[in-house]
mmCIF file of C-alpha atoms in Angstrom:
data_model
loop_
_atom_site.group_PDB
_atom_site.id
_atom_site.type_symbol
_atom_site.label_atom_id
_atom_site.label_comp_id
_atom_site.label_asym_id
_atom_site.label_seq_id
_atom_site.Cartn_x
_atom_site.Cartn_y
_atom_site.Cartn_z
ATOM 1 C CA MET A 155 6.837 60.074 -51.011
ATOM 2 C CA PRO A 156 8.216 61.015 -48.073
ATOM 3 C CA SER A 157 7.979 58.314 -45.131
ATOM 4 C CA ILE A 158 7.167 59.044 -41.529
ATOM 5 C CA SER A 159 9.381 58.211 -38.857
ATOM 6 C CA TYR A 160 8.352 57.429 -35.583
ATOM 7 C CA THR A 161 11.471 57.209 -33.747
ATOM 8 C CA SER A 162 11.742 59.562 -31.051
ATOM 9 C CA ARG A 163 14.602 62.569 -30.598
ATOM 10 C CA ARG A 164 15.627 60.675 -27.961
ATOM 11 C CA GLU A 165 16.289 57.648 -29.897
ATOM 12 C CA LEU A 166 17.822 59.120 -32.118
ATOM 13 C CA GLU A 167 20.476 61.100 -30.243
ATOM 14 C CA GLU A 168 20.970 58.778 -27.210
ATOM 15 C CA HIS A 169 24.548 58.549 -26.277
ATOM 16 C CA SER A 170 26.834 56.131 -24.237
ATOM 17 C CA PHE A 171 30.056 56.386 -23.005
ATOM 18 C CA SER A 172 32.905 53.566 -22.869
ATOM 19 C CA PRO A 173 32.971 52.221 -18.965
ATOM 20 C CA ALA A 174 36.521 53.900 -18.454
ATOM 21 C CA VAL A 175 35.230 57.495 -19.081
ATOM 22 C CA THR A 176 31.919 56.601 -16.923
ATOM 23 C CA LEU A 177 33.906 55.549 -14.156
ATOM 24 C CA LEU A 178 37.021 57.982 -14.079
ATOM 25 C CA VAL A 179 36.227 61.223 -15.419
ATOM 26 C CA PRO A 180 33.461 61.880 -12.187
ATOM 27 C CA VAL A 181 36.381 60.374 -10.266
ATOM 28 C CA ALA A 182 39.003 62.836 -11.671
ATOM 29 C CA ALA A 183 36.172 65.820 -11.507
ATOM 30 C CA ILE A 184 35.803 64.814 -7.566
ATOM 31 C CA VAL A 185 39.214 64.372 -6.775
ATOM 32 C CA LEU A 186 40.077 67.503 -8.606
ATOM 33 C CA GLN A 187 37.314 69.122 -6.892
ATOM 34 C CA VAL A 188 38.627 68.352 -3.399
ATOM 35 C CA LEU A 189 42.405 68.842 -3.989
ATOM 36 C CA LEU A 190 41.830 72.237 -5.556
ATOM 37 C CA SER A 191 39.502 73.367 -2.578
ATOM 38 C CA LYS A 192 42.280 72.499 -0.557
ATOM 39 C CA LEU A 193 44.709 74.114 -1.935
ATOM 40 C CA TYR A 194 42.935 77.583 -2.594
ATOM 41 C CA TRP A 195 39.579 78.353 -1.068
ATOM 42 C CA ARG A 196 38.721 80.183 -3.779
ATOM 43 C CA PHE A 197 38.069 77.009 -5.870
ATOM 44 C CA SER A 198 35.540 75.915 -3.067
ATOM 45 C CA MET A 199 33.091 78.104 -5.542
ATOM 46 C CA LEU A 200 33.138 75.852 -8.440
ATOM 47 C CA ASP A 201 31.257 72.439 -7.942
ATOM 48 C CA LEU A 202 33.250 70.020 -10.831
ATOM 49 C CA PRO A 203 31.311 67.225 -10.343
ATOM 50 C CA LEU A 204 27.960 68.953 -10.503
ATOM 51 C CA ILE A 205 29.044 70.100 -13.996
ATOM 52 C CA VAL A 206 29.808 66.104 -14.875
ATOM 53 C CA ALA A 207 26.635 65.042 -13.434
ATOM 54 C CA ILE A 208 24.617 67.516 -15.594
ATOM 55 C CA PHE A 209 26.576 66.258 -18.884
ATOM 56 C CA PHE A 210 26.181 62.834 -18.107
ATOM 57 C CA SER A 211 22.533 63.169 -17.380
ATOM 58 C CA VAL A 212 21.858 65.156 -20.438
ATOM 59 C CA SER A 213 23.825 63.119 -22.446
ATOM 60 C CA ARG A 214 22.352 59.566 -21.697
ATOM 61 C CA ARG A 215 18.739 61.236 -21.652
ATOM 62 C CA SER A 216 17.225 58.964 -19.215
ATOM 63 C CA PRO A 217 15.858 60.133 -15.873
ATOM 64 C CA ALA A 218 16.352 57.083 -14.283
ATOM 65 C CA VAL A 219 20.124 56.869 -15.587
ATOM 66 C CA GLY A 220 20.547 60.631 -14.639
ATOM 67 C CA THR A 221 18.680 60.149 -10.995
ATOM 68 C CA LEU A 222 21.366 57.267 -10.533
ATOM 69 C CA THR A 223 24.717 58.981 -11.869
ATOM 70 C CA GLY A 224 23.848 62.175 -9.894
ATOM 71 C CA ALA A 225 23.277 60.348 -6.753
ATOM 72 C CA ALA A 226 26.316 58.357 -7.112
ATOM 73 C CA ILE A 227 28.457 61.228 -8.058
ATOM 74 C CA GLY A 228 26.901 63.216 -5.167
ATOM 75 C CA LEU A 229 27.650 60.432 -2.609
ATOM 76 C CA VAL A 230 31.307 59.876 -3.542
ATOM 77 C CA GLN A 231 31.647 63.409 -3.360
ATOM 78 C CA ASP A 232 30.350 63.585 0.309
ATOM 79 C CA ALA A 233 32.706 60.961 1.353
ATOM 80 C CA LEU A 234 35.508 62.544 0.128
ATOM 81 C CA THR A 235 34.613 66.298 1.354
ATOM 82 C CA GLY A 236 33.071 65.479 5.097
ATOM 83 C CA ARG A 237 29.669 66.618 4.288
ATOM 84 C CA PRO A 238 26.902 64.525 5.649
ATOM 85 C CA ILE A 239 26.582 61.487 3.561
ATOM 86 C CA GLY A 240 23.587 62.095 1.431
ATOM 87 C CA VAL A 241 23.542 65.892 1.076
ATOM 88 C CA ASN A 242 25.216 65.964 -2.259
ATOM 89 C CA GLY A 243 23.753 62.868 -3.365
ATOM 90 C CA MET A 244 20.315 63.997 -2.942
ATOM 91 C CA ALA A 245 20.702 67.560 -4.515
ATOM 92 C CA LYS A 246 22.424 65.771 -7.634
ATOM 93 C CA SER A 247 20.051 63.154 -7.875
ATOM 94 C CA VAL A 248 17.303 65.606 -8.643
ATOM 95 C CA ILE A 249 19.366 67.711 -10.703
ATOM 96 C CA GLY A 250 20.173 64.464 -12.927
ATOM 97 C CA TYR A 251 16.838 63.288 -12.914
ATOM 98 C CA ILE A 252 15.625 66.956 -14.003
ATOM 99 C CA ALA A 253 18.400 67.655 -16.661
ATOM 100 C CA ALA A 254 18.062 64.270 -18.349
ATOM 101 C CA SER A 255 14.291 64.819 -18.403
ATOM 102 C CA ILE A 256 15.283 68.128 -20.220
ATOM 103 C CA GLY A 257 17.809 65.883 -22.391
ATOM 104 C CA ILE A 258 14.823 64.073 -23.780
ATOM 105 C CA GLN A 259 12.887 67.570 -24.731
ATOM 106 C CA VAL A 260 15.455 70.366 -25.832
ATOM 107 C CA ASP A 261 18.654 70.431 -27.972
ATOM 108 C CA VAL A 262 21.124 69.982 -25.454
ATOM 109 C CA ASP A 263 24.207 70.372 -27.677
ATOM 110 C CA ASN A 264 23.429 74.230 -28.227
ATOM 111 C CA LEU A 265 25.825 76.729 -26.409
ATOM 112 C CA THR A 266 22.932 78.768 -25.467
ATOM 113 C CA THR A 267 21.023 76.063 -23.759
ATOM 114 C CA ARG A 268 23.960 74.986 -22.074
ATOM 115 C CA VAL A 269 24.818 78.308 -20.779
ATOM 116 C CA VAL A 270 21.434 78.445 -19.461
ATOM 117 C CA MET A 271 21.029 74.954 -18.150
ATOM 118 C CA ASN A 272 24.197 75.212 -16.438
ATOM 119 C CA PHE A 273 23.385 78.243 -14.854
ATOM 120 C CA ALA A 274 20.119 77.331 -13.574
ATOM 121 C CA PHE A 275 21.222 73.879 -12.404
ATOM 122 C CA SER A 276 23.950 75.499 -10.526
ATOM 123 C CA MET A 277 21.148 77.792 -8.520
ATOM 124 C CA LEU A 278 19.086 74.961 -8.038
ATOM 125 C CA ASN A 279 21.995 72.877 -6.473
ATOM 126 C CA SER A 280 22.358 75.643 -4.024
ATOM 127 C CA VAL A 281 19.062 76.034 -3.007
ATOM 128 C CA LEU A 282 18.741 72.086 -2.699
ATOM 129 C CA LEU A 283 21.871 72.210 -0.527
ATOM 130 C CA PHE A 284 20.086 75.108 1.586
ATOM 131 C CA LEU A 285 16.895 73.435 1.911
ATOM 132 C CA ILE A 286 18.402 70.237 2.904
ATOM 133 C CA GLY A 287 20.504 71.456 5.349
ATOM 134 C CA ARG A 288 18.294 73.796 6.759
ATOM 135 C CA ARG A 289 15.233 71.705 6.821
ATOM 136 C CA LEU A 290 16.777 67.924 6.971
ATOM 137 C CA LEU A 291 19.720 68.551 8.930
ATOM 138 C CA GLY A 292 18.163 71.450 11.369
ATOM 139 C CA GLN A 293 20.929 73.502 10.503
ATOM 140 C CA ALA A 294 18.933 76.838 11.648
ATOM 141 C CA GLN A 295 22.239 78.893 11.282
ATOM 142 C CA LEU A 296 22.704 78.048 7.663
ATOM 143 C CA HIS A 297 21.837 81.285 5.610
ATOM 144 C CA MET A 298 21.741 81.896 1.763
ATOM 145 C CA GLU A 299 23.735 84.581 0.548
ATOM 146 C CA TRP A 300 22.156 85.138 -2.680
ATOM 147 C CA ILE A 301 25.241 87.082 -4.372
ATOM 148 C CA GLN A 302 27.725 84.791 -3.508
ATOM 149 C CA GLU A 303 25.333 82.060 -5.002
ATOM 150 C CA LEU A 304 24.771 84.166 -8.104
ATOM 151 C CA LEU A 305 28.755 84.294 -8.621
ATOM 152 C CA ARG A 306 28.906 80.481 -8.018
ATOM 153 C CA ALA A 307 26.611 79.985 -10.318
ATOM 154 C CA LEU A 308 28.080 82.095 -13.002
ATOM 155 C CA ALA A 309 31.785 80.548 -12.512
ATOM 156 C CA ASN A 310 30.539 76.924 -12.640
ATOM 157 C CA THR A 311 28.598 78.052 -16.262
ATOM 158 C CA VAL A 312 32.010 79.491 -17.624
ATOM 159 C CA ILE A 313 33.868 76.173 -16.602
ATOM 160 C CA ALA A 314 30.927 74.025 -17.499
ATOM 161 C CA ILE A 315 31.392 74.965 -21.442
ATOM 162 C CA PRO A 316 34.671 73.978 -21.970
ATOM 163 C CA VAL A 317 34.304 70.633 -20.092
ATOM 164 C CA PHE A 318 31.236 70.344 -22.092
ATOM 165 C CA LEU A 319 33.228 70.517 -25.121
ATOM 166 C CA LEU A 320 36.072 68.328 -23.885
ATOM 167 C CA LEU A 321 33.431 65.491 -22.689
ATOM 168 C CA ASP A 322 31.846 65.620 -26.121
ATOM 169 C CA HIS A 323 34.547 64.123 -27.816
ATOM 170 C CA THR A 324 33.986 60.815 -25.087
ATOM 171 C CA LYS A 325 30.511 60.139 -26.608
ATOM 172 C CA ARG A 326 30.007 57.430 -28.910
ATOM 173 C CA ALA A 327 26.507 57.156 -30.567
ATOM 174 C CA GLU A 328 24.621 54.014 -29.965
#
């Protein structure tokens, strides 16, 4: 007779990372983002810290941890890029929360899910950054270029897939 298990999907597939991976991967993504953007302006389309924040949030499947992960990554990114402190922190904390909440409900290891998720979160990040700049910081001259934001989301999605595959090797099951 089959037994009924009341273990949730989250409890079955929640992953953790070594402290070195938890610290070094986001820092490397932020430093690489800053350096690549300074070397060639087209690399500023990519948002490697966003990709890393999404990965850690969906892997840990904890909205609280996802929020803190996104906020920490965003704040460090703000400190190194010259943006007002908190802009990326706010946007990435919202995305971390939503990503972790989705990670509880959906199979985020599926390639199709990862593509859709990264594209959608990249678009959401652009909208959040626009709203924060326009509404909270009062930058009336700020306008959203939808074609550019769609291309940014596409570029981030294309880069996110191999990054996710590489970072999958750093997971350790609890």
